[in-house]
Amino acid sequence: MSFLALSNIQKSFGSNRVVHNFDMEIEKGEFVSFLGPSGCGKTTVLRMIAGFENPSAGTITIAGRNQNDLKPNQRNIGMVFQAYALFPNMNVFDNVAFGLKIAGLAKAEIQTRVMEMLKLIKLGHLAERYPYQMSGGQQQRVALARALAPKPQVLLLDEPLSALDAKIRVSLREEIRLIQQTLGITTVFVTHDQEEALSISDRIVVMNAGRADQIGTPFEIYNRPATRFVASFVGTLNVLAATVVDPAAGTVTIGDQTITLRESIATMAKGDHLHLALRPEAGSLAEGARGDTALVGAVTSSHFLGSVIRTRLDVAGTVISFDTFNDPNTKPPAVGDHVTLRFAANDLLIIRD
Ligand SMILES: Nc1ncnc2c1ncn2[C@@H]1O[C@H](COP(=O)(O)OP(=O)(O)OP(=O)(O)O)[C@@H](O)[C@H]1O
Ligand SMILES: [Mg+2]
C-alpha cells in the first residue's frame, strides 16, 4: 500500500477551481517532484498535504490514516519554503531545536538531536550563528535541518532552491537528495525547474492548470511524454508540422521532403495534418552518421557552448534546434550551409492530444 495517498483531491477558492481531481500514490521513502509552470497549483497541493488548506473534495491519507480532519501540527510533517523562513532572532541551534522544544523533549535529548542534524547538513561549526550572518544556501540547509529534526513522516519542500544562485542550487539539490536517501524520508519537492526535477526525483508529476498531466520516472517523462504540454515543458522540443502521404506505408511530408514514420499512422487519411516531436539530442550532422531518416536544411545559427554545439536548421520553414557533442577534429557548420540532419525514425514522436 502507498504511504502518502492523495485521492481525487480538488480545491476551489470561491468559484475558481485551481486543483482538479488530483490522484497520486507515493511510496514510503520515495522522492516525488511536482513540476509545472507558475500558478498550476503546486503550492496549493503541498499546502493541502501539510494541512494549511482544506481540500474542497477528496481525501489525503498518510500511513493509512486519513489526514483531512487533522490540524497541521497533528500531521507530523516537515516543511521548507522558498523564502528563508528561519526565526531571525534565534541562532542556528535554537532554530533547529524549535520543534523539539515544542514537542517537549528533554534538554539533553534536544542537544543530541540538534547536533546530529547540524552534522547531517555539515554546519556543526555554525551553531551559534544568526541567520543574518549566513549565506542563503546555509540558511536553507538550516531550514532543512529544522524541518527534519522532529523526525517527520513526510518532508515537503516548496521551491527551496529558487532564491539561490545557479552553482549553489546544483550542489544543494544533490545534498538534499543524499540526505533524503540517507534518512529514507518520503518527500514531495515542488519546482518549476525541469532539470532540477529530472536530476533528483524517483518520480515526477507534471502539472498543468491544476491537473496532473503525467506521472512517471524522469526517464519516462522525458522520453515518452504523454501530452504535448509535457513534451514541450520538459526539455527542449522541436515540433514539426507534417502531412500524411500514404497511411499504410507510414509516409509523411515535411515541406517538400518525404520521410517514413516508425509509429503507425494507418488510421489516418492521406492529406491529414499531424505534429511530430523531435528532441534536440536526437540528430547528427556527421558524415556517415547513423539514422534511417534524413532532413535537409539551411543552418540559421550555430552556438558553440563548449561540450555541446547548438545548431538551428531551417527545414521547409520550420526551425529545428539540435545539439551535438563538440569534436575537436570537426568544424561546426556555418550559417547558410546546407546540411543533412540524420536521426532514427524511432526518435520522432507523434504528438497526440
Ligand atoms: N488563498 C488563495 N486564494 C485565492 N486564490 C489562490 C489562493 N492561493 C492560491 N490561489 C490561486 O491558485 C492558483 C494556484 O496557485 P499555486 O500557488 O498553487 O501555484 P504554484 O503552482 O505554486 O505557482 P508558483 O510556481 O508561482 O509558486 C493560482 O491561480 C493562485 O492565484
Ligand atoms: Mg508555488
CSV table of C-alpha atoms and ligand atoms in Angstrom, one decimal:
chain,number,residue,atom,x,y,z
A,1,MET,CA,0.0,0.0,0.0
A,2,SER,CA,1.2,3.5,-0.7
A,3,PHE,CA,2.4,5.7,2.2
A,4,LEU,CA,1.0,9.1,1.1
A,5,ALA,CA,-2.1,8.9,-0.9
A,6,LEU,CA,-4.0,11.8,-2.5
A,7,SER,CA,-7.4,10.6,-3.7
A,8,ASN,CA,-9.4,12.7,-6.1
A,9,ILE,CA,-8.3,16.0,-4.4
A,10,GLN,CA,-10.0,19.2,-5.5
A,11,LYS,CA,-9.5,22.7,-4.4
A,12,SER,CA,-11.5,25.8,-5.3
A,13,PHE,CA,-11.0,29.4,-4.0
A,14,GLY,CA,-14.5,30.9,-4.3
A,15,SER,CA,-15.7,29.9,-7.7
A,16,ASN,CA,-12.1,29.4,-9.0
A,17,ARG,CA,-11.2,25.8,-9.2
A,18,VAL,CA,-7.4,25.6,-9.0
A,19,VAL,CA,-6.9,21.8,-8.4
A,20,HIS,CA,-8.9,19.2,-10.4
A,21,ASN,CA,-9.2,15.6,-9.5
A,22,PHE,CA,-5.6,15.1,-8.4
A,23,ASP,CA,-4.7,11.5,-7.7
A,24,MET,CA,-1.3,10.3,-6.5
A,25,GLU,CA,0.1,7.4,-4.5
A,26,ILE,CA,3.6,7.9,-3.1
A,27,GLU,CA,5.6,5.0,-1.6
A,28,LYS,CA,7.5,5.2,1.7
A,29,GLY,CA,10.9,6.7,1.1
A,30,GLU,CA,10.1,7.9,-2.4
A,31,PHE,CA,11.2,11.4,-3.7
A,32,VAL,CA,8.5,12.8,-5.9
A,33,SER,CA,8.6,16.2,-7.6
A,34,PHE,CA,5.7,18.4,-8.6
A,35,LEU,CA,6.8,20.1,-11.8
A,36,GLY,CA,4.8,22.8,-13.6
A,37,PRO,CA,4.6,26.4,-14.6
A,38,SER,CA,3.7,29.2,-12.2
A,39,GLY,CA,0.1,29.1,-11.0
A,40,CYS,CA,-0.6,25.5,-11.9
A,41,GLY,CA,-1.4,24.6,-8.3
A,42,LYS,CA,1.8,23.0,-6.9
A,43,THR,CA,1.9,25.0,-3.7
A,44,THR,CA,-1.8,24.6,-3.2
A,45,VAL,CA,-1.5,20.7,-3.3
A,46,LEU,CA,1.5,20.9,-0.9
A,47,ARG,CA,-0.4,23.1,1.5
A,48,MET,CA,-3.3,20.7,1.5
A,49,ILE,CA,-0.9,17.8,2.4
A,50,ALA,CA,0.5,20.0,5.2
A,51,GLY,CA,-3.0,20.9,6.4
A,52,PHE,CA,-2.7,24.7,5.8
A,53,GLU,CA,-5.6,24.4,3.3
A,54,ASN,CA,-8.5,22.0,3.3
A,55,PRO,CA,-9.4,20.2,0.1
A,56,SER,CA,-12.8,21.1,-1.3
A,57,ALA,CA,-13.2,17.4,-2.0
A,58,GLY,CA,-11.1,14.2,-1.8
A,59,THR,CA,-9.0,12.6,0.9
A,60,ILE,CA,-5.4,12.6,2.0
A,61,THR,CA,-4.0,9.6,3.9
A,62,ILE,CA,-0.6,9.1,5.4
A,63,ALA,CA,0.4,5.6,6.5
A,64,GLY,CA,-3.3,4.5,6.1
A,65,ARG,CA,-4.6,7.3,8.4
A,66,ASN,CA,-7.0,9.9,7.0
A,67,GLN,CA,-5.5,13.4,7.5
A,68,ASN,CA,-8.4,15.6,6.4
A,69,ASP,CA,-9.5,16.4,9.9
A,70,LEU,CA,-6.0,16.8,11.4
A,71,LYS,CA,-4.5,20.2,12.1
A,72,PRO,CA,-1.1,21.0,10.6
A,73,ASN,CA,0.7,20.4,14.0
A,74,GLN,CA,-1.0,17.0,14.3
A,75,ARG,CA,0.3,15.7,11.0
A,76,ASN,CA,4.0,15.3,11.8
A,77,ILE,CA,5.1,16.9,8.5
A,78,GLY,CA,8.3,18.9,7.9
A,79,MET,CA,8.2,21.8,5.5
A,80,VAL,CA,10.8,24.0,3.8
A,81,PHE,CA,9.7,27.1,1.9
A,82,GLN,CA,11.2,29.1,-0.9
A,83,ALA,CA,12.0,32.2,1.2
A,84,TYR,CA,14.3,31.7,4.2
A,85,ALA,CA,11.8,31.3,7.0
A,86,LEU,CA,14.2,31.0,9.8
A,87,PHE,CA,13.5,32.8,13.0
A,88,PRO,CA,15.8,35.9,12.7
A,89,ASN,CA,16.1,36.4,16.5
A,90,MET,CA,17.3,32.8,17.1
A,91,ASN,CA,20.7,31.3,16.4
A,92,VAL,CA,21.1,28.2,14.3
A,93,PHE,CA,21.0,25.8,17.3
A,94,ASP,CA,17.7,27.4,18.6
A,95,ASN,CA,16.1,27.4,15.1
A,96,VAL,CA,16.8,23.6,14.7
A,97,ALA,CA,15.7,23.0,18.4
A,98,PHE,CA,12.4,24.9,18.0
A,99,GLY,CA,10.2,21.9,17.0
A,100,LEU,CA,11.9,19.7,19.6
A,101,LYS,CA,11.2,22.1,22.4
A,102,ILE,CA,7.5,22.4,21.4
A,103,ALA,CA,7.4,18.6,21.4
A,104,GLY,CA,8.6,18.7,25.0
A,105,LEU,CA,11.9,16.7,24.6
A,106,ALA,CA,14.3,16.8,27.4
A,107,LYS,CA,17.3,19.2,27.2
A,108,ALA,CA,19.9,16.5,26.7
A,109,GLU,CA,17.8,14.9,24.0
A,110,ILE,CA,17.4,18.2,22.2
A,111,GLN,CA,21.2,18.8,22.4
A,112,THR,CA,22.0,15.4,20.8
A,113,ARG,CA,19.3,15.7,18.1
A,114,VAL,CA,20.2,19.2,17.1
A,115,MET,CA,23.9,18.4,16.8
A,116,GLU,CA,23.0,15.2,14.8
A,117,MET,CA,21.0,17.4,12.4
A,118,LEU,CA,23.8,20.0,12.1
A,119,LYS,CA,26.3,17.3,11.3
A,120,LEU,CA,23.9,16.0,8.6
A,121,ILE,CA,23.9,19.4,6.9
A,122,LYS,CA,27.6,19.9,7.6
A,123,LEU,CA,27.1,23.1,9.7
A,124,GLY,CA,28.0,21.8,13.1
A,125,HIS,CA,30.6,24.6,13.4
A,126,LEU,CA,28.0,27.4,12.9
A,127,ALA,CA,25.5,26.5,15.7
A,128,GLU,CA,26.0,29.9,17.3
A,129,ARG,CA,25.4,32.0,14.1
A,130,TYR,CA,22.3,34.0,13.5
A,131,PRO,CA,20.5,33.8,10.1
A,132,TYR,CA,21.8,37.3,9.0
A,133,GLN,CA,25.3,36.0,9.4
A,134,MET,CA,24.9,33.2,6.9
A,135,SER,CA,24.6,32.8,3.1
A,136,GLY,CA,21.3,31.9,1.5
A,137,GLY,CA,22.5,28.3,0.9
A,138,GLN,CA,23.5,27.9,4.5
A,139,GLN,CA,20.1,29.3,5.7
A,140,GLN,CA,18.2,26.8,3.5
A,141,ARG,CA,20.3,23.9,4.9
A,142,VAL,CA,19.4,25.1,8.4
A,143,ALA,CA,15.7,25.3,7.4
A,144,LEU,CA,16.0,21.7,6.2
A,145,ALA,CA,17.6,20.6,9.5
A,146,ARG,CA,14.8,22.4,11.4
A,147,ALA,CA,12.2,20.6,9.3
A,148,LEU,CA,13.9,17.2,9.8
A,149,ALA,CA,14.7,17.5,13.5
A,150,PRO,CA,11.3,16.3,14.8
A,151,LYS,CA,11.5,13.1,12.6
A,152,PRO,CA,8.6,14.0,10.4
A,153,GLN,CA,6.9,11.2,8.5
A,154,VAL,CA,6.7,13.3,5.3
A,155,LEU,CA,9.0,16.1,4.1
A,156,LEU,CA,7.6,18.9,1.9
A,157,LEU,CA,9.9,21.2,0.0
A,158,ASP,CA,8.4,24.2,-1.8
A,159,GLU,CA,10.9,25.6,-4.3
A,160,PRO,CA,13.6,25.6,-1.6
A,161,LEU,CA,16.4,26.4,-4.1
A,162,SER,CA,14.8,29.1,-6.2
A,163,ALA,CA,16.3,32.1,-4.4
A,164,LEU,CA,19.9,30.7,-4.7
A,165,ASP,CA,22.4,31.2,-7.5
A,166,ALA,CA,22.9,28.5,-10.1
A,167,LYS,CA,26.0,26.8,-8.7
A,168,ILE,CA,24.7,26.5,-5.2
A,169,ARG,CA,21.4,25.3,-6.5
A,170,VAL,CA,23.0,22.3,-8.1
A,171,SER,CA,25.2,21.4,-5.2
A,172,LEU,CA,22.4,21.8,-2.6
A,173,ARG,CA,19.9,19.8,-4.6
A,174,GLU,CA,22.3,16.9,-4.7
A,175,GLU,CA,22.8,17.3,-0.9
A,176,ILE,CA,19.1,17.3,-0.3
A,177,ARG,CA,18.7,14.1,-2.4
A,178,LEU,CA,21.6,12.5,-0.5
A,179,ILE,CA,20.1,13.4,2.9
A,180,GLN,CA,16.6,12.2,1.8
A,181,GLN,CA,18.1,8.9,0.8
A,182,THR,CA,20.1,8.5,3.9
A,183,LEU,CA,17.0,9.1,6.1
A,184,GLY,CA,14.7,7.3,3.7
A,185,ILE,CA,12.1,10.0,4.2
A,186,THR,CA,9.1,10.3,2.0
A,187,THR,CA,9.5,13.6,0.2
A,188,VAL,CA,7.5,15.9,-2.1
A,189,PHE,CA,9.5,18.6,-3.8
A,190,VAL,CA,8.0,21.4,-5.7
A,191,THR,CA,9.8,23.1,-8.6
A,192,HIS,CA,9.3,24.8,-12.0
A,193,ASP,CA,12.8,23.9,-13.0
A,194,GLN,CA,12.7,20.8,-15.2
A,195,GLU,CA,16.4,20.0,-14.9
A,196,GLU,CA,16.1,20.0,-11.1
A,197,ALA,CA,13.1,17.6,-11.2
A,198,LEU,CA,14.7,15.3,-13.7
A,199,SER,CA,18.0,15.1,-11.8
A,200,ILE,CA,16.9,14.2,-8.3
A,201,SER,CA,13.4,12.6,-8.4
A,202,ASP,CA,12.3,9.0,-8.2
A,203,ARG,CA,9.1,10.1,-10.0
A,204,ILE,CA,7.8,13.4,-11.4
A,205,VAL,CA,4.2,14.7,-11.5
A,206,VAL,CA,3.9,17.2,-14.4
A,207,MET,CA,1.2,19.6,-13.5
A,208,ASN,CA,-0.8,21.7,-16.0
A,209,ALA,CA,-3.5,24.1,-14.9
A,210,GLY,CA,-4.4,22.2,-11.7
A,211,ARG,CA,-4.2,18.7,-13.2
A,212,ALA,CA,-1.6,16.0,-13.2
A,213,ASP,CA,-0.8,15.6,-16.9
A,214,GLN,CA,1.6,12.8,-16.4
A,215,ILE,CA,3.2,10.9,-13.5
A,216,GLY,CA,6.3,8.8,-14.2
A,217,THR,CA,10.0,8.4,-13.7
A,218,PRO,CA,12.3,11.1,-15.1
A,219,PHE,CA,13.2,8.7,-17.9
A,220,GLU,CA,9.6,8.1,-18.9
A,221,ILE,CA,8.5,11.7,-18.6
A,222,TYR,CA,11.4,12.9,-20.9
A,223,ASN,CA,11.4,10.1,-23.4
A,224,ARG,CA,7.6,9.2,-23.6
A,225,PRO,CA,5.8,12.5,-22.8
A,226,ALA,CA,2.0,11.7,-22.6
A,227,THR,CA,0.8,15.1,-23.8
A,228,ARG,CA,2.0,18.0,-25.9
A,229,PHE,CA,2.2,20.1,-22.8
A,230,VAL,CA,4.6,17.6,-21.1
A,231,ALA,CA,6.7,17.3,-24.2
A,232,SER,CA,7.2,21.0,-24.5
A,233,PHE,CA,7.5,21.8,-20.8
A,234,VAL,CA,10.1,19.1,-20.0
A,235,GLY,CA,13.2,19.7,-22.1
A,236,THR,CA,13.5,21.5,-25.4
A,237,LEU,CA,11.4,20.1,-28.1
A,238,ASN,CA,11.1,20.6,-31.9
A,239,VAL,CA,7.6,20.4,-33.2
A,240,LEU,CA,7.3,19.7,-36.9
A,241,ALA,CA,4.2,20.0,-38.9
A,242,ALA,CA,3.7,17.1,-41.3
A,243,THR,CA,1.2,15.9,-43.8
A,244,VAL,CA,0.2,12.3,-44.4
A,245,VAL,CA,1.1,10.9,-47.9
A,246,ASP,CA,0.4,7.2,-47.5
A,247,PRO,CA,-1.1,6.0,-44.3
A,248,ALA,CA,-0.4,2.3,-44.9
A,249,ALA,CA,3.3,2.9,-45.8
A,250,GLY,CA,3.7,5.5,-42.9
A,251,THR,CA,5.0,8.2,-45.2
A,252,VAL,CA,4.5,11.9,-44.5
A,253,THR,CA,5.9,15.1,-45.9
A,254,ILE,CA,7.6,18.0,-44.0
A,255,GLY,CA,7.6,20.8,-46.6
A,256,ASP,CA,8.7,19.1,-49.8
A,257,GLN,CA,10.7,16.3,-48.0
A,258,THR,CA,9.2,12.8,-47.5
A,259,ILE,CA,10.0,10.6,-44.6
A,260,THR,CA,8.8,7.3,-43.2
A,261,LEU,CA,7.5,7.1,-39.7
A,262,ARG,CA,8.0,4.1,-37.4
A,263,GLU,CA,4.8,4.7,-35.4
A,264,SER,CA,1.7,3.6,-37.3
A,265,ILE,CA,-0.5,6.2,-38.9
A,266,ALA,CA,-2.7,3.6,-40.6
A,267,THR,CA,-5.8,5.1,-39.1
A,268,MET,CA,-5.2,8.5,-40.6
A,269,ALA,CA,-6.1,9.6,-44.2
A,270,LYS,CA,-4.0,11.0,-47.0
A,271,GLY,CA,-3.7,14.8,-46.6
A,272,ASP,CA,-4.3,14.7,-42.8
A,273,HIS,CA,-2.1,17.0,-40.8
A,274,LEU,CA,-0.1,15.9,-37.7
A,275,HIS,CA,2.6,17.2,-35.4
A,276,LEU,CA,5.9,15.3,-34.8
A,277,ALA,CA,8.2,15.9,-31.9
A,278,LEU,CA,12.0,15.6,-32.1
A,279,ARG,CA,14.4,16.1,-29.2
A,280,PRO,CA,17.4,18.3,-29.9
A,281,GLU,CA,19.9,15.5,-29.0
A,282,ALA,CA,18.4,13.0,-31.5
A,283,GLY,CA,20.1,14.3,-34.6
A,284,SER,CA,23.6,14.3,-36.0
A,285,LEU,CA,25.2,16.0,-39.0
A,286,ALA,CA,28.3,13.8,-39.0
A,287,GLU,CA,29.4,12.1,-42.2
A,288,GLY,CA,28.3,8.5,-42.0
A,289,ALA,CA,26.1,9.3,-39.0
A,290,ARG,CA,23.6,6.6,-38.1
A,291,GLY,CA,19.9,7.1,-38.6
A,292,ASP,CA,17.4,5.9,-41.2
A,293,THR,CA,15.8,9.3,-41.6
A,294,ALA,CA,17.2,12.5,-43.1
A,295,LEU,CA,16.1,16.1,-43.5
A,296,VAL,CA,17.9,18.7,-45.5
A,297,GLY,CA,18.0,22.3,-44.3
A,298,ALA,CA,20.0,25.5,-44.1
A,299,VAL,CA,21.9,26.4,-40.9
A,300,THR,CA,20.4,29.6,-39.4
A,301,SER,CA,22.5,29.7,-36.3
A,302,SER,CA,25.3,27.8,-34.6
A,303,HIS,CA,26.3,28.3,-31.0
A,304,PHE,CA,29.4,26.8,-29.6
A,305,LEU,CA,28.7,26.1,-25.9
A,306,GLY,CA,31.8,24.1,-25.1
A,307,SER,CA,31.0,20.5,-24.7
A,308,VAL,CA,27.9,21.0,-26.9
A,309,ILE,CA,27.2,22.8,-30.2
A,310,ARG,CA,23.6,24.0,-30.6
A,311,THR,CA,22.6,24.4,-34.2
A,312,ARG,CA,19.4,25.6,-35.7
A,313,LEU,CA,18.3,24.4,-39.1
A,314,ASP,CA,15.6,25.8,-41.4
A,315,VAL,CA,13.8,22.8,-42.9
A,316,ALA,CA,11.0,23.9,-45.2
A,317,GLY,CA,10.2,26.9,-43.0
A,318,THR,CA,10.4,25.1,-39.7
A,319,VAL,CA,13.4,25.8,-37.5
A,320,ILE,CA,14.8,22.6,-35.9
A,321,SER,CA,17.2,23.0,-33.0
A,322,PHE,CA,19.6,20.3,-32.2
A,323,ASP,CA,22.6,19.6,-30.1
A,324,THR,CA,25.8,17.7,-30.9
A,325,PHE,CA,28.8,17.0,-28.8
A,326,ASN,CA,31.9,19.0,-29.6
A,327,ASP,CA,34.5,17.2,-31.7
A,328,PRO,CA,37.9,19.0,-31.8
A,329,ASN,CA,38.5,17.5,-35.2
A,330,THR,CA,35.4,18.7,-36.9
A,331,LYS,CA,34.5,22.3,-37.5
A,332,PRO,CA,30.9,23.2,-36.6
A,333,PRO,CA,28.7,24.1,-39.6
A,334,ALA,CA,28.5,27.8,-40.6
A,335,VAL,CA,25.3,29.9,-41.0
A,336,GLY,CA,24.0,29.4,-44.5
A,337,ASP,CA,25.5,25.9,-45.0
A,338,HIS,CA,23.1,23.4,-46.5
A,339,VAL,CA,23.4,20.2,-44.4
A,340,THR,CA,21.7,16.8,-43.8
A,341,LEU,CA,20.4,16.1,-40.4
A,342,ARG,CA,20.2,12.4,-39.7
A,343,PHE,CA,18.2,10.7,-36.9
A,344,ALA,CA,16.4,7.4,-36.3
A,345,ALA,CA,12.7,7.3,-37.3
A,346,ASN,CA,12.2,5.9,-33.8
A,347,ASP,CA,13.1,9.3,-32.3
A,348,LEU,CA,10.1,11.0,-34.0
A,349,LEU,CA,7.1,11.0,-31.7
A,350,ILE,CA,3.7,11.6,-33.0
A,351,ILE,CA,2.0,14.2,-30.7
A,352,ARG,CA,-1.5,13.0,-29.8
A,353,ASP,CA,-3.6,15.4,-27.9
B,1,LIG,N1,-5.5,31.7,-0.9
B,1,LIG,C1,-5.8,31.8,-2.2
B,1,LIG,N2,-7.0,32.5,-2.5
B,1,LIG,C2,-7.3,32.6,-3.8
B,1,LIG,N3,-6.6,32.1,-4.8
B,1,LIG,C3,-5.5,31.4,-4.5
B,1,LIG,C4,-5.0,31.2,-3.2
B,1,LIG,N4,-3.9,30.5,-3.2
B,1,LIG,C5,-3.6,30.2,-4.5
B,1,LIG,N5,-4.6,30.8,-5.3
B,1,LIG,C6,-4.6,30.6,-6.8
B,1,LIG,O1,-4.5,29.2,-7.1
B,1,LIG,C7,-3.7,29.0,-8.2
B,1,LIG,C8,-2.6,28.1,-8.0
B,1,LIG,O2,-1.7,28.7,-7.1
B,1,LIG,P1,-0.4,28.0,-6.5
B,1,LIG,O3,0.2,28.9,-5.5
B,1,LIG,O4,-0.7,26.6,-6.0
B,1,LIG,O5,0.5,27.9,-7.8
B,1,LIG,P2,2.0,27.3,-8.0
B,1,LIG,O6,2.0,26.2,-9.0
B,1,LIG,O7,2.6,27.0,-6.7
B,1,LIG,O8,2.7,28.6,-8.6
B,1,LIG,P3,4.2,29.2,-8.4
B,1,LIG,O9,5.2,28.3,-9.2
B,1,LIG,O10,4.1,30.6,-9.0
B,1,LIG,O11,4.5,29.2,-6.9
B,1,LIG,C9,-3.3,30.4,-8.7
B,1,LIG,O12,-4.1,30.9,-9.7
B,1,LIG,C10,-3.4,31.3,-7.5
B,1,LIG,O13,-3.7,32.6,-7.8
B,2,MG,MG,4.2,27.9,-5.5
